[in-house]
N, CA, C and O atoms as a Tripos MOL2 file, in Angstrom:
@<TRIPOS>MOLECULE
protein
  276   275    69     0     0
PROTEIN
NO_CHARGES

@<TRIPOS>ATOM
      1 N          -1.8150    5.5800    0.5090 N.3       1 UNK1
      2 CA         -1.2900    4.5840    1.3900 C.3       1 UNK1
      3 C          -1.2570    5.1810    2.7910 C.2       1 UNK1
      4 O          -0.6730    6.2420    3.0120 O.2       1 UNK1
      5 N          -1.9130    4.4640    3.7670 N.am      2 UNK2
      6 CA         -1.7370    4.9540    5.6570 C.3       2 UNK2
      7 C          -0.6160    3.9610    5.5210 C.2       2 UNK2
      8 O          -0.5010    2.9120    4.8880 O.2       2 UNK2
      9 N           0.0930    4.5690    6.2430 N.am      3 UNK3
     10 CA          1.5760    3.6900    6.9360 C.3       3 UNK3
     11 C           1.0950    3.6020    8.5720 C.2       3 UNK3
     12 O           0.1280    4.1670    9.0830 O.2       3 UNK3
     13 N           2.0350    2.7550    9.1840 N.am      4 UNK4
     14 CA          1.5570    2.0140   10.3120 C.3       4 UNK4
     15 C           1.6850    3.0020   11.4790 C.2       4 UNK4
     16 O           2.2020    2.5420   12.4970 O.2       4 UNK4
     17 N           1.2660    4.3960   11.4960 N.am      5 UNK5
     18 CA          1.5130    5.4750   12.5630 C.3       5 UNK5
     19 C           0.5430    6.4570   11.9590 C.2       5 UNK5
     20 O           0.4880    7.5770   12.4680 O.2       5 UNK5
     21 N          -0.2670    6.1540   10.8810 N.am      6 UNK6
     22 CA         -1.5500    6.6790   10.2600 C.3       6 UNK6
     23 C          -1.0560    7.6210    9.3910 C.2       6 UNK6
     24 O          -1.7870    8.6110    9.3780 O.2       6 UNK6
     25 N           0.2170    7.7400    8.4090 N.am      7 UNK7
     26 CA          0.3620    9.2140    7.7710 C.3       7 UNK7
     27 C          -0.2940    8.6050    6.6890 C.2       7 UNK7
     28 O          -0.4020    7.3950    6.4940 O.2       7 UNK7
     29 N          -0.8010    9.6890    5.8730 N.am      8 UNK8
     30 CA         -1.4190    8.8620    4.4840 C.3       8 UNK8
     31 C          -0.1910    9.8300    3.5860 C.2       8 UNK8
     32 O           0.4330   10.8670    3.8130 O.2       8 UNK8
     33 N          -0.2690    8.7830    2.4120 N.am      9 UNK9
     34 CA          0.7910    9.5380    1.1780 C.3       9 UNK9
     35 C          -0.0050    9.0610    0.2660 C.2       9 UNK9
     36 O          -0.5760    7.9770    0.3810 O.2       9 UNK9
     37 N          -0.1560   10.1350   -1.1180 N.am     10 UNK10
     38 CA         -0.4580    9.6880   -2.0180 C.3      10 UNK10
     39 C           0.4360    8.8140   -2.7650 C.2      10 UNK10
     40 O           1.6520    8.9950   -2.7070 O.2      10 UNK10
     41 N          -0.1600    7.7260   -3.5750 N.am     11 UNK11
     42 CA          0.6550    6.8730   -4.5410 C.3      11 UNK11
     43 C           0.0690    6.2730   -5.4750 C.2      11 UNK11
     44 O          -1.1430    6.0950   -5.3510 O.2      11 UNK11
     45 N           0.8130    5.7470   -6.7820 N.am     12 UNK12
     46 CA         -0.0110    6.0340   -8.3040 C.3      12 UNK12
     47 C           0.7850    4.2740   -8.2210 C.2      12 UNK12
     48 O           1.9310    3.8310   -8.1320 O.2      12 UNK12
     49 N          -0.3250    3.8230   -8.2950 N.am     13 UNK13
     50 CA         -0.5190    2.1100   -8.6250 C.3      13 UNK13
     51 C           0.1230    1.9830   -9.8680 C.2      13 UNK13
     52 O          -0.2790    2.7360  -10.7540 O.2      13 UNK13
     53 N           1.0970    1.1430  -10.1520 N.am     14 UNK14
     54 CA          1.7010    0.8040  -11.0640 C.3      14 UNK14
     55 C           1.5210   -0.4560  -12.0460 C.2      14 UNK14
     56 O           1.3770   -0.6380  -13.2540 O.2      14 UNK14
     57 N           1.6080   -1.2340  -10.8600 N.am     15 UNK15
     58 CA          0.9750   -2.7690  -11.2230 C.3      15 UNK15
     59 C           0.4770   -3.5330  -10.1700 C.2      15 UNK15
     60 O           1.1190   -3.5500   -9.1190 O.2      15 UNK15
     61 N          -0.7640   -4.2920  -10.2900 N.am     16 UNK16
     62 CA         -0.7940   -4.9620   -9.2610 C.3      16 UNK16
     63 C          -1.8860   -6.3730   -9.7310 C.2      16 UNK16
     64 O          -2.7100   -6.3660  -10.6460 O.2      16 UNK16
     65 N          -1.5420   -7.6050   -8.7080 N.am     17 UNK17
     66 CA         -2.3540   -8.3930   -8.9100 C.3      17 UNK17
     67 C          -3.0060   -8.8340   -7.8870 C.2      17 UNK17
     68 O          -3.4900   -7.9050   -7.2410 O.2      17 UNK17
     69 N          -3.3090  -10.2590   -7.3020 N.am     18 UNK18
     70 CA         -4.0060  -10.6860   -6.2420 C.3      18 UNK18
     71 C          -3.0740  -10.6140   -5.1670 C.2      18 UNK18
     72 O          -3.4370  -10.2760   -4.0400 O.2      18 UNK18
     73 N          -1.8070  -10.9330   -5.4610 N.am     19 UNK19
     74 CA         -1.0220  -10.9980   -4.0360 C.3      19 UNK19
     75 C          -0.4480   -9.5570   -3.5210 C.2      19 UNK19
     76 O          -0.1560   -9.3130   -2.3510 O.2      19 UNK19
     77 N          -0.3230   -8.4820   -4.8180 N.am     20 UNK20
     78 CA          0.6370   -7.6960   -4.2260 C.3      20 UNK20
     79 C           0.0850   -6.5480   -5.1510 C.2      20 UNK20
     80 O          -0.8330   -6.6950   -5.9580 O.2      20 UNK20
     81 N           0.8850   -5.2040   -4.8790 N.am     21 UNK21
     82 CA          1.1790   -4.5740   -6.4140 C.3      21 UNK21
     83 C           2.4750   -3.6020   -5.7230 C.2      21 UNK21
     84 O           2.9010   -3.4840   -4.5740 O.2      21 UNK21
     85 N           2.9120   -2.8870   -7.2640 N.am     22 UNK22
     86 CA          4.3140   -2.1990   -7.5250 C.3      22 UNK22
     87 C           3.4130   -0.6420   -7.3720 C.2      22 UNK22
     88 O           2.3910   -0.4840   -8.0400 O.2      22 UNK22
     89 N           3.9110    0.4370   -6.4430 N.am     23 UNK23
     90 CA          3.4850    1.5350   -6.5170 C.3      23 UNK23
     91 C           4.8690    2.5010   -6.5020 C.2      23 UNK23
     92 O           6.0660    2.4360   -6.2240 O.2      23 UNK23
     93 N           3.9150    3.3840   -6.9690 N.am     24 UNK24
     94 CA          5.4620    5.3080   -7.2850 C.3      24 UNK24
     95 C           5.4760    5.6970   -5.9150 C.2      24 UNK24
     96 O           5.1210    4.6480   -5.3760 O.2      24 UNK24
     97 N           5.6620    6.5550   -4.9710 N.am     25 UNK25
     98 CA          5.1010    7.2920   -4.0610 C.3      25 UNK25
     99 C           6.6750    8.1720   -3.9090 C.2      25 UNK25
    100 O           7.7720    7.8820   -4.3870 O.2      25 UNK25
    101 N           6.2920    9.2360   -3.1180 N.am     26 UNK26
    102 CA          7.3350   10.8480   -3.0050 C.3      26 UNK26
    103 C           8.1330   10.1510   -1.5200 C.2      26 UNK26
    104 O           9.2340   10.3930   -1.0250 O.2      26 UNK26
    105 N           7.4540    9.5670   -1.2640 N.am     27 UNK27
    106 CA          8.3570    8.9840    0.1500 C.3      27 UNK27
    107 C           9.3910    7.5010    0.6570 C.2      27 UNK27
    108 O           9.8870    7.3200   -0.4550 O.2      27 UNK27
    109 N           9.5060    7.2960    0.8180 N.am     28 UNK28
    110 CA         10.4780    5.9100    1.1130 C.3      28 UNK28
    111 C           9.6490    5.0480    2.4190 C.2      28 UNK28
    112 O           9.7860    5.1130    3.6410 O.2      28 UNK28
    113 N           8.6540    4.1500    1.4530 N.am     29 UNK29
    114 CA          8.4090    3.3730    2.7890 C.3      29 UNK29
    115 C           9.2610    2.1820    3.3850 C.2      29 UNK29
    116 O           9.7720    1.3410    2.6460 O.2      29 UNK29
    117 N           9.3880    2.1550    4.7470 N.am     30 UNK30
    118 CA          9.8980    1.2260    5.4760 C.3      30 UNK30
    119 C           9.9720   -0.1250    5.0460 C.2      30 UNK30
    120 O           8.8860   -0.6930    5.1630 O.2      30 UNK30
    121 N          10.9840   -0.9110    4.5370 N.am     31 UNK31
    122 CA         10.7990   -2.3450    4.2800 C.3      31 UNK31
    123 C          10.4170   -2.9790    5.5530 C.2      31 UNK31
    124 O          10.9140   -2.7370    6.6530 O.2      31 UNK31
    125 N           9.3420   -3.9390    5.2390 N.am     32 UNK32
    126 CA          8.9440   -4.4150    6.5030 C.3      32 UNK32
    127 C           7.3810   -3.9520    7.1700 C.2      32 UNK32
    128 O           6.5550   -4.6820    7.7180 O.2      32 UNK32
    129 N           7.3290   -2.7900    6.9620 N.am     33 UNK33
    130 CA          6.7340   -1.9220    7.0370 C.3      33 UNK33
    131 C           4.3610   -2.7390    7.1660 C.2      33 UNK33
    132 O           4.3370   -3.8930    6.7400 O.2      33 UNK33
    133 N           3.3620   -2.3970    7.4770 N.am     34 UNK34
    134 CA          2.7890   -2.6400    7.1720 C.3      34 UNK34
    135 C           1.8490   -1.5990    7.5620 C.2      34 UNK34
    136 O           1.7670   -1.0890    8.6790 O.2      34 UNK34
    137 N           1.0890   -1.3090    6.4470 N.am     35 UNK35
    138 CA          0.6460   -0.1510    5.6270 C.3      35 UNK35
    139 C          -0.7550   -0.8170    5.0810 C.2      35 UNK35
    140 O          -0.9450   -2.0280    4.9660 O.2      35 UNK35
    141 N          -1.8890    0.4350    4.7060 N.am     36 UNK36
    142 CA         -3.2880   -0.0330    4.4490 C.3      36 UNK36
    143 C          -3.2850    1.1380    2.8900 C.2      36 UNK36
    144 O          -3.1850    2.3530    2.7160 O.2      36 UNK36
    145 N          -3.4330    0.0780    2.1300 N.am     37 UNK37
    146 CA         -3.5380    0.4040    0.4940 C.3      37 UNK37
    147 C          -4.9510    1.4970    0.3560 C.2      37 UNK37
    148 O          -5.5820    1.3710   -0.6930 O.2      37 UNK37
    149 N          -5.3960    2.4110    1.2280 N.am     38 UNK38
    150 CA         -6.6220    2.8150    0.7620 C.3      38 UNK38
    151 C          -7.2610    3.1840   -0.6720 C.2      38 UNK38
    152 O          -6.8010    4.1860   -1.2190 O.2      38 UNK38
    153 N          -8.3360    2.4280   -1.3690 N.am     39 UNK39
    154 CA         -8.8380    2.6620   -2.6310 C.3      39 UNK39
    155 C          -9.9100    3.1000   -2.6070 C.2      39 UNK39
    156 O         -10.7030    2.1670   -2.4830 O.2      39 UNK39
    157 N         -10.5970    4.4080   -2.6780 N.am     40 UNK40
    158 CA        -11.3620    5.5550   -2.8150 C.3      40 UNK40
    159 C         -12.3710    4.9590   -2.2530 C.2      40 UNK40
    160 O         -11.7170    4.4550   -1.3400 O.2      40 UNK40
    161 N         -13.6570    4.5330   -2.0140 N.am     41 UNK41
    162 CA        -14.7680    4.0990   -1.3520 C.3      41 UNK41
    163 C         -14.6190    2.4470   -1.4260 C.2      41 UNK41
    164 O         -15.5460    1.7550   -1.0040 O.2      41 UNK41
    165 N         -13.6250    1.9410   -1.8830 N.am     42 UNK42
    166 CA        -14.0680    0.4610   -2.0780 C.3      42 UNK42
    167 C         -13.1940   -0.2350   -0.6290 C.2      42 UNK42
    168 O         -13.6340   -1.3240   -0.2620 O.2      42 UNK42
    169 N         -12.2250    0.2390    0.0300 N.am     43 UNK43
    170 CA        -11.8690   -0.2700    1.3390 C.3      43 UNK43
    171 C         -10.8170    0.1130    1.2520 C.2      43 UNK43
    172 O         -10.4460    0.9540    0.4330 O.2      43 UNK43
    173 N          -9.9150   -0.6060    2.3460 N.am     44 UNK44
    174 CA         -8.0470   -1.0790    2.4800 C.3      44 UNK44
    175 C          -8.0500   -1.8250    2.6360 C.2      44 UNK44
    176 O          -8.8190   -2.6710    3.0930 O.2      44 UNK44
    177 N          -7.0160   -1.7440    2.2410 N.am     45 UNK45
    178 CA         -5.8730   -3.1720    1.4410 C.3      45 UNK45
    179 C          -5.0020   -3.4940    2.5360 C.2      45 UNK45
    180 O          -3.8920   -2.9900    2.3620 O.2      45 UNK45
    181 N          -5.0830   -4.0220    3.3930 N.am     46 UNK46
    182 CA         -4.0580   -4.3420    4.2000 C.3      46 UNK46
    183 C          -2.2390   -5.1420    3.6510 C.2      46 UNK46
    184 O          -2.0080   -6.2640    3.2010 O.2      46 UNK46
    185 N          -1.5230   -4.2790    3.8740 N.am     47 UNK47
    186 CA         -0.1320   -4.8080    3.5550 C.3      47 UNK47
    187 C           0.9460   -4.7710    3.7590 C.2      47 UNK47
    188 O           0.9840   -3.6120    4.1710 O.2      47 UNK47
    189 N           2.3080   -5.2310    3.8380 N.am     48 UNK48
    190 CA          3.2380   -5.2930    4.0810 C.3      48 UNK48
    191 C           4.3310   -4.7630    2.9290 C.2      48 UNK48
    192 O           4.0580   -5.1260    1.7840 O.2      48 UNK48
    193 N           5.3840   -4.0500    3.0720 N.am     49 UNK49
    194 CA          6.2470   -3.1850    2.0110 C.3      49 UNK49
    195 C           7.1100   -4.3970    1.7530 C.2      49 UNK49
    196 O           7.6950   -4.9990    2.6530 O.2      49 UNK49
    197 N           7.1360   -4.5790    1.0360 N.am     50 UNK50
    198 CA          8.6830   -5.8610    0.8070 C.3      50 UNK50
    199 C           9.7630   -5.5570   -0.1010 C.2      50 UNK50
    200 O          10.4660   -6.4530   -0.5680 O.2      50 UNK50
    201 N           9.9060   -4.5180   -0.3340 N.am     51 UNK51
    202 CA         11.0530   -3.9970   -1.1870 C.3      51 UNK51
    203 C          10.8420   -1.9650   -1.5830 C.2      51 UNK51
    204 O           9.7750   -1.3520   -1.5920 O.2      51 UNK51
    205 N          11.6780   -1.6250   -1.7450 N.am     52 UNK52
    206 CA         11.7170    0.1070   -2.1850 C.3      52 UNK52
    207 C          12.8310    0.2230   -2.5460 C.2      52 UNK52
    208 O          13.8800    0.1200   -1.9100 O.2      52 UNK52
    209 N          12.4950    0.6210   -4.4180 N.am     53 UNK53
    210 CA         14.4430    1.8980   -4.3560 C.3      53 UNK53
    211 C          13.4210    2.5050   -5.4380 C.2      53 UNK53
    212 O          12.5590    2.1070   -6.2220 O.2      53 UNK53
    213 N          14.1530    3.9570   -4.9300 N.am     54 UNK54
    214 CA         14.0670    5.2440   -5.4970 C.3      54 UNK54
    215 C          12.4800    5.2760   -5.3820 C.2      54 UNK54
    216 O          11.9790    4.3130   -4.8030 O.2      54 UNK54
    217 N          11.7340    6.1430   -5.8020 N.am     55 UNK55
    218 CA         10.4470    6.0990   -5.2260 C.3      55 UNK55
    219 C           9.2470    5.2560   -5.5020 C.2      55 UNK55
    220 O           8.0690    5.5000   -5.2380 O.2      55 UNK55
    221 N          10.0280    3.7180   -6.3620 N.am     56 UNK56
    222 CA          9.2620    2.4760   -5.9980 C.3      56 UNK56
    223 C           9.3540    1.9660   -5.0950 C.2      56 UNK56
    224 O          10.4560    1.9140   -4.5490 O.2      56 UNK56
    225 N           8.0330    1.2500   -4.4300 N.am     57 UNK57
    226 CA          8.0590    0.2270   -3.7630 C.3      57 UNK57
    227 C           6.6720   -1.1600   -4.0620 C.2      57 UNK57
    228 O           5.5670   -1.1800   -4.6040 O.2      57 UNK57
    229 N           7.3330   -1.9050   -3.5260 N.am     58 UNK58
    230 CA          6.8250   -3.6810   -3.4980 C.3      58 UNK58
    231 C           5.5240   -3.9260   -2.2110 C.2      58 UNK58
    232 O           5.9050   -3.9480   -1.0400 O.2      58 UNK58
    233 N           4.0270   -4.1000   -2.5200 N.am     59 UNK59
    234 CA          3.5340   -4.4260   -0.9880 C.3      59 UNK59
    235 C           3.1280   -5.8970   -1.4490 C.2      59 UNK59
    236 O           3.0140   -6.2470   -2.6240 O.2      59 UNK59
    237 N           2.9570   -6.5860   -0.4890 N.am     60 UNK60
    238 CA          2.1920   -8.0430   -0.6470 C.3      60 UNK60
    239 C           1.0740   -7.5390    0.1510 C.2      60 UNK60
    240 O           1.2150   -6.7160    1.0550 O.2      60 UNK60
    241 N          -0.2080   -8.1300   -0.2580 N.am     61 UNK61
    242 CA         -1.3470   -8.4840    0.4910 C.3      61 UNK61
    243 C          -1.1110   -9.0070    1.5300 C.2      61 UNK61
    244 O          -0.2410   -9.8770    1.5790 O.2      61 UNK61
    245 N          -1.9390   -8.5620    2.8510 N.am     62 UNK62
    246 CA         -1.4710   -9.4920    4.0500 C.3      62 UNK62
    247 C          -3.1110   -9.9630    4.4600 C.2      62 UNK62
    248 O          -3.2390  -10.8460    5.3090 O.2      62 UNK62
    249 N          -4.3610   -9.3400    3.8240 N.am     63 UNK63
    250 CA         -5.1270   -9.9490    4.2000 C.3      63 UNK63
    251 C          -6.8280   -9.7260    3.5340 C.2      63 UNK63
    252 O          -6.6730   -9.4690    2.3400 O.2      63 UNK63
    253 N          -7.6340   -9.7300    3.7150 N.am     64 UNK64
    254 CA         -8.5510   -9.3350    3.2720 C.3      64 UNK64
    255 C          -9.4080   -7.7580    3.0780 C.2      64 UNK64
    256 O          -9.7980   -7.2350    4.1210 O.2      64 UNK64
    257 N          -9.6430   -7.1420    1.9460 N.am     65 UNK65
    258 CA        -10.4850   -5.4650    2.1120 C.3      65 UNK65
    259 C         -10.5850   -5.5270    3.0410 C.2      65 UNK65
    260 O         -10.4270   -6.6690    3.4710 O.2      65 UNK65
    261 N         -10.8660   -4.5900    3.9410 N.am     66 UNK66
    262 CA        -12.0090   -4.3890    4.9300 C.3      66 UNK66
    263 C         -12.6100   -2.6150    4.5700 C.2      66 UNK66
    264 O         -12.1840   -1.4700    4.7250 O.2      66 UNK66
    265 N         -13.6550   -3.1970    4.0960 N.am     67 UNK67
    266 CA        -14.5450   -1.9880    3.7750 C.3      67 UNK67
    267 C         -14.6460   -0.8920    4.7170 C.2      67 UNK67
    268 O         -14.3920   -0.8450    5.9210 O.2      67 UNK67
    269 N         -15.0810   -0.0030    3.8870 N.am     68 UNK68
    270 CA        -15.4340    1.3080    4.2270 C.3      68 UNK68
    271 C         -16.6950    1.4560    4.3820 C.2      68 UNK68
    272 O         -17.3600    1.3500    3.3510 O.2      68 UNK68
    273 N         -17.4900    1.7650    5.7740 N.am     69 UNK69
    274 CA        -18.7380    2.2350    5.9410 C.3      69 UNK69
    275 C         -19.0650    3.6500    5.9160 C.2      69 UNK69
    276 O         -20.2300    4.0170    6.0760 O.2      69 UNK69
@<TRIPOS>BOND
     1     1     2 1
     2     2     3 1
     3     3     4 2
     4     3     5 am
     5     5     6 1
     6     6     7 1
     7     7     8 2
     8     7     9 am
     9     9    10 1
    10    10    11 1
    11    11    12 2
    12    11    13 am
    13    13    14 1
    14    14    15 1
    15    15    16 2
    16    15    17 am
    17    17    18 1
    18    18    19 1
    19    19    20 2
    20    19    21 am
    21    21    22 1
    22    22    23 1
    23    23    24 2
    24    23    25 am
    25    25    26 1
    26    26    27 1
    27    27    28 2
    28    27    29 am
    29    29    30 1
    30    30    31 1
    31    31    32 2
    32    31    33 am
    33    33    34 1
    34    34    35 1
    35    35    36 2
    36    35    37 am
    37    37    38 1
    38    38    39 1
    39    39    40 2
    40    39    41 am
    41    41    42 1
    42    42    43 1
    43    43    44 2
    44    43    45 am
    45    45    46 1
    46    46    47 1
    47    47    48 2
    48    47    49 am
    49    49    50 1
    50    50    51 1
    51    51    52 2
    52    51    53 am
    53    53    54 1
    54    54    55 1
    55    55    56 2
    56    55    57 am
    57    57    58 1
    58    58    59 1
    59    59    60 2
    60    59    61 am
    61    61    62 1
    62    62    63 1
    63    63    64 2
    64    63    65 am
    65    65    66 1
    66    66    67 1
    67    67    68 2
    68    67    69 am
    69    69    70 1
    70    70    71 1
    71    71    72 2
    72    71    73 am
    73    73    74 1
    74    74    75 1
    75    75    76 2
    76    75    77 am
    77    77    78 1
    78    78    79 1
    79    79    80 2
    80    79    81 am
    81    81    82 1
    82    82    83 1
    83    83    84 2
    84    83    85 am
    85    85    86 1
    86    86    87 1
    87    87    88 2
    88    87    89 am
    89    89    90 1
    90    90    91 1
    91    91    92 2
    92    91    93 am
    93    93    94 1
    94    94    95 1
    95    95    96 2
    96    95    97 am
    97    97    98 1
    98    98    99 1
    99    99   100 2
   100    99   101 am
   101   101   102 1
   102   102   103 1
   103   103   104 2
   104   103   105 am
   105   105   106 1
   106   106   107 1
   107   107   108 2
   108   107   109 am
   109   109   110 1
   110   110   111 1
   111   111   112 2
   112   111   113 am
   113   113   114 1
   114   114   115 1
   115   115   116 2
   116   115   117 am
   117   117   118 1
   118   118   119 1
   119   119   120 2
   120   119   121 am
   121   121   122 1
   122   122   123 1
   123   123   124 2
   124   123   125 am
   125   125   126 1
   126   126   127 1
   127   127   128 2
   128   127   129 am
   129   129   130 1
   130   130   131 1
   131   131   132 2
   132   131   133 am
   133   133   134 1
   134   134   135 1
   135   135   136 2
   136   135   137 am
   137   137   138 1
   138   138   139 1
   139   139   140 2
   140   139   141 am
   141   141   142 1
   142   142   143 1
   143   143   144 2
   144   143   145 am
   145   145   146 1
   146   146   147 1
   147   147   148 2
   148   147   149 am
   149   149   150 1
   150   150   151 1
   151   151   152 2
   152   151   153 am
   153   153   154 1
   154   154   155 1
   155   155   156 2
   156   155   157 am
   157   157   158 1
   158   158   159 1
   159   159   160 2
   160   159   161 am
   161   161   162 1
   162   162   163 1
   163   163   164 2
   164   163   165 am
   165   165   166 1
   166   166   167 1
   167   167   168 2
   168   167   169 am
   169   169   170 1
   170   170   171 1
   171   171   172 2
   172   171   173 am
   173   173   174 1
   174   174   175 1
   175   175   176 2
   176   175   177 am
   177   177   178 1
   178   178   179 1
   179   179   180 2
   180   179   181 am
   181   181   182 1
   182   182   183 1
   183   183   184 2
   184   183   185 am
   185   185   186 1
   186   186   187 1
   187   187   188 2
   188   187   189 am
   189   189   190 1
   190   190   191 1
   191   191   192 2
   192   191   193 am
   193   193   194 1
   194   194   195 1
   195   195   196 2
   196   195   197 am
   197   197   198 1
   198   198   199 1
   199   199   200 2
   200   199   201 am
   201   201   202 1
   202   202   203 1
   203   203   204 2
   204   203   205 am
   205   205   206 1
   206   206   207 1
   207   207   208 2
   208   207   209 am
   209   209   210 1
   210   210   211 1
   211   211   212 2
   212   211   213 am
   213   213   214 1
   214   214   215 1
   215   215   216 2
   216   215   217 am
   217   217   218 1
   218   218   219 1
   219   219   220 2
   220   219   221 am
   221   221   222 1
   222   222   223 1
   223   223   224 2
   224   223   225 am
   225   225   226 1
   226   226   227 1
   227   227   228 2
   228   227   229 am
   229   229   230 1
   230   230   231 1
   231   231   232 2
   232   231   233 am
   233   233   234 1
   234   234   235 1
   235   235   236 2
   236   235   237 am
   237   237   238 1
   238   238   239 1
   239   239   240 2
   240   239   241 am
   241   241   242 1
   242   242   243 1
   243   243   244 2
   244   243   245 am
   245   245   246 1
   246   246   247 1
   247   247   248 2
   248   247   249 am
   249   249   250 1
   250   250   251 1
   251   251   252 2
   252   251   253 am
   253   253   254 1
   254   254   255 1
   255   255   256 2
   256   255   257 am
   257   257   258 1
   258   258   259 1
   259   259   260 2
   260   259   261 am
   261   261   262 1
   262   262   263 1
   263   263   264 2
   264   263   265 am
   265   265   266 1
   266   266   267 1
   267   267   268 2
   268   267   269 am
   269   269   270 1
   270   270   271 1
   271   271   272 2
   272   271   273 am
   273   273   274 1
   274   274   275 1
   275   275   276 2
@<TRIPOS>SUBSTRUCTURE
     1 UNK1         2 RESIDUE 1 A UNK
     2 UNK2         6 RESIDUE 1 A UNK
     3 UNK3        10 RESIDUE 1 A UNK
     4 UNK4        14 RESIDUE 1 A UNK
     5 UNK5        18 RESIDUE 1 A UNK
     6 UNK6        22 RESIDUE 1 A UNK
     7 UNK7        26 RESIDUE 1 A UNK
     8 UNK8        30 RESIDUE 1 A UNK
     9 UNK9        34 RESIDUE 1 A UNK
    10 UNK10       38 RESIDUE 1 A UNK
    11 UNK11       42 RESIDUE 1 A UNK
    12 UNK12       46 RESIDUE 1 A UNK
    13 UNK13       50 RESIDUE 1 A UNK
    14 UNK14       54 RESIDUE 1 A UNK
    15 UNK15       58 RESIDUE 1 A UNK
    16 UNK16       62 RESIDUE 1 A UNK
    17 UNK17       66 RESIDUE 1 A UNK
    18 UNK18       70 RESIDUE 1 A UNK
    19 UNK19       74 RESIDUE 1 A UNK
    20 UNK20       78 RESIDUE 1 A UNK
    21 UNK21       82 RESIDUE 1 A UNK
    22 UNK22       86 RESIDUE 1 A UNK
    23 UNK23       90 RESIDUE 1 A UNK
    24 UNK24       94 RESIDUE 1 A UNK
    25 UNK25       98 RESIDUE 1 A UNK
    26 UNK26      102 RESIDUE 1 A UNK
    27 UNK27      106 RESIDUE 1 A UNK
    28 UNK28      110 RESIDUE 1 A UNK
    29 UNK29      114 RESIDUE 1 A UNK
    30 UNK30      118 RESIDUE 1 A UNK
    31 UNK31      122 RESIDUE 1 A UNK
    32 UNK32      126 RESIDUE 1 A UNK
    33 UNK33      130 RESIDUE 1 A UNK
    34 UNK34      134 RESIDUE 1 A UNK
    35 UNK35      138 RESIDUE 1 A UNK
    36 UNK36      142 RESIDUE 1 A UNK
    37 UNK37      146 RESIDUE 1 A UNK
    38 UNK38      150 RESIDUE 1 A UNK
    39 UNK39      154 RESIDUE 1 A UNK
    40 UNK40      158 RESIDUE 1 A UNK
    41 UNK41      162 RESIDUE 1 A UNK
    42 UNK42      166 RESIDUE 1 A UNK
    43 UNK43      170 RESIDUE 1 A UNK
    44 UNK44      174 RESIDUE 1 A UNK
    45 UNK45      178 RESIDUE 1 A UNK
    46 UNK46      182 RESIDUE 1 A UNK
    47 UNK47      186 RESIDUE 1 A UNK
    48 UNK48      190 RESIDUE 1 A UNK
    49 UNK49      194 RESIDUE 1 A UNK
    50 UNK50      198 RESIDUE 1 A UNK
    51 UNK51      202 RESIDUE 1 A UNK
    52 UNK52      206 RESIDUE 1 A UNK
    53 UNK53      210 RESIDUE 1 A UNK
    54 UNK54      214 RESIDUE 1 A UNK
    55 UNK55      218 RESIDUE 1 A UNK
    56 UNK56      222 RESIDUE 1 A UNK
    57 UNK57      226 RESIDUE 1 A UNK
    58 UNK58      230 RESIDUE 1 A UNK
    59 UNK59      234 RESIDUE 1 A UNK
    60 UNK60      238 RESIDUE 1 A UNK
    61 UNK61      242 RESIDUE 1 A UNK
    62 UNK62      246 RESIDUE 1 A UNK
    63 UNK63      250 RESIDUE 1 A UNK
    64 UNK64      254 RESIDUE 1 A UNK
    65 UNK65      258 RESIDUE 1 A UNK
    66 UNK66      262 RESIDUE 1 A UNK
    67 UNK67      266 RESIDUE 1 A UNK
    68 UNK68      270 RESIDUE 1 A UNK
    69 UNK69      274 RESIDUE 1 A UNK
């Protein structure tokens, strides 16, 4: 995950569907927050944090991949 000041953190996908998914991560992201889901060569995920306790947190989709060249 890049958070919105470019740090990347690793994080282990938990669940996810079209609108959103539930991830683990070592850090506490910002509710509110909007953050780019990076997935290994296939793009980011552009998104918004909408919930965190303990080292879950909630993103919704905010918009379309945008690939990686």
């Amino acid at each position: 995950m890049v958070d919105s000041e470019g740090v990347e953190t690793d994080v282990i996908v938990l669940d996810i569907s079209a609108e959103g998914c539930r991830l683990e991560t070592d850090g506490t992201p910002m509710i509110g927050e909007h953050v780019h889901l990076r997935v290994g060569r296939i793009g980011n995920y552009p998104a918004q944090v909408r919930w965190a306790l303990g080292t879950e947190a909630g993103l919704v989709f905010t918009g379309p991949v945008q690939e990686i060249h």
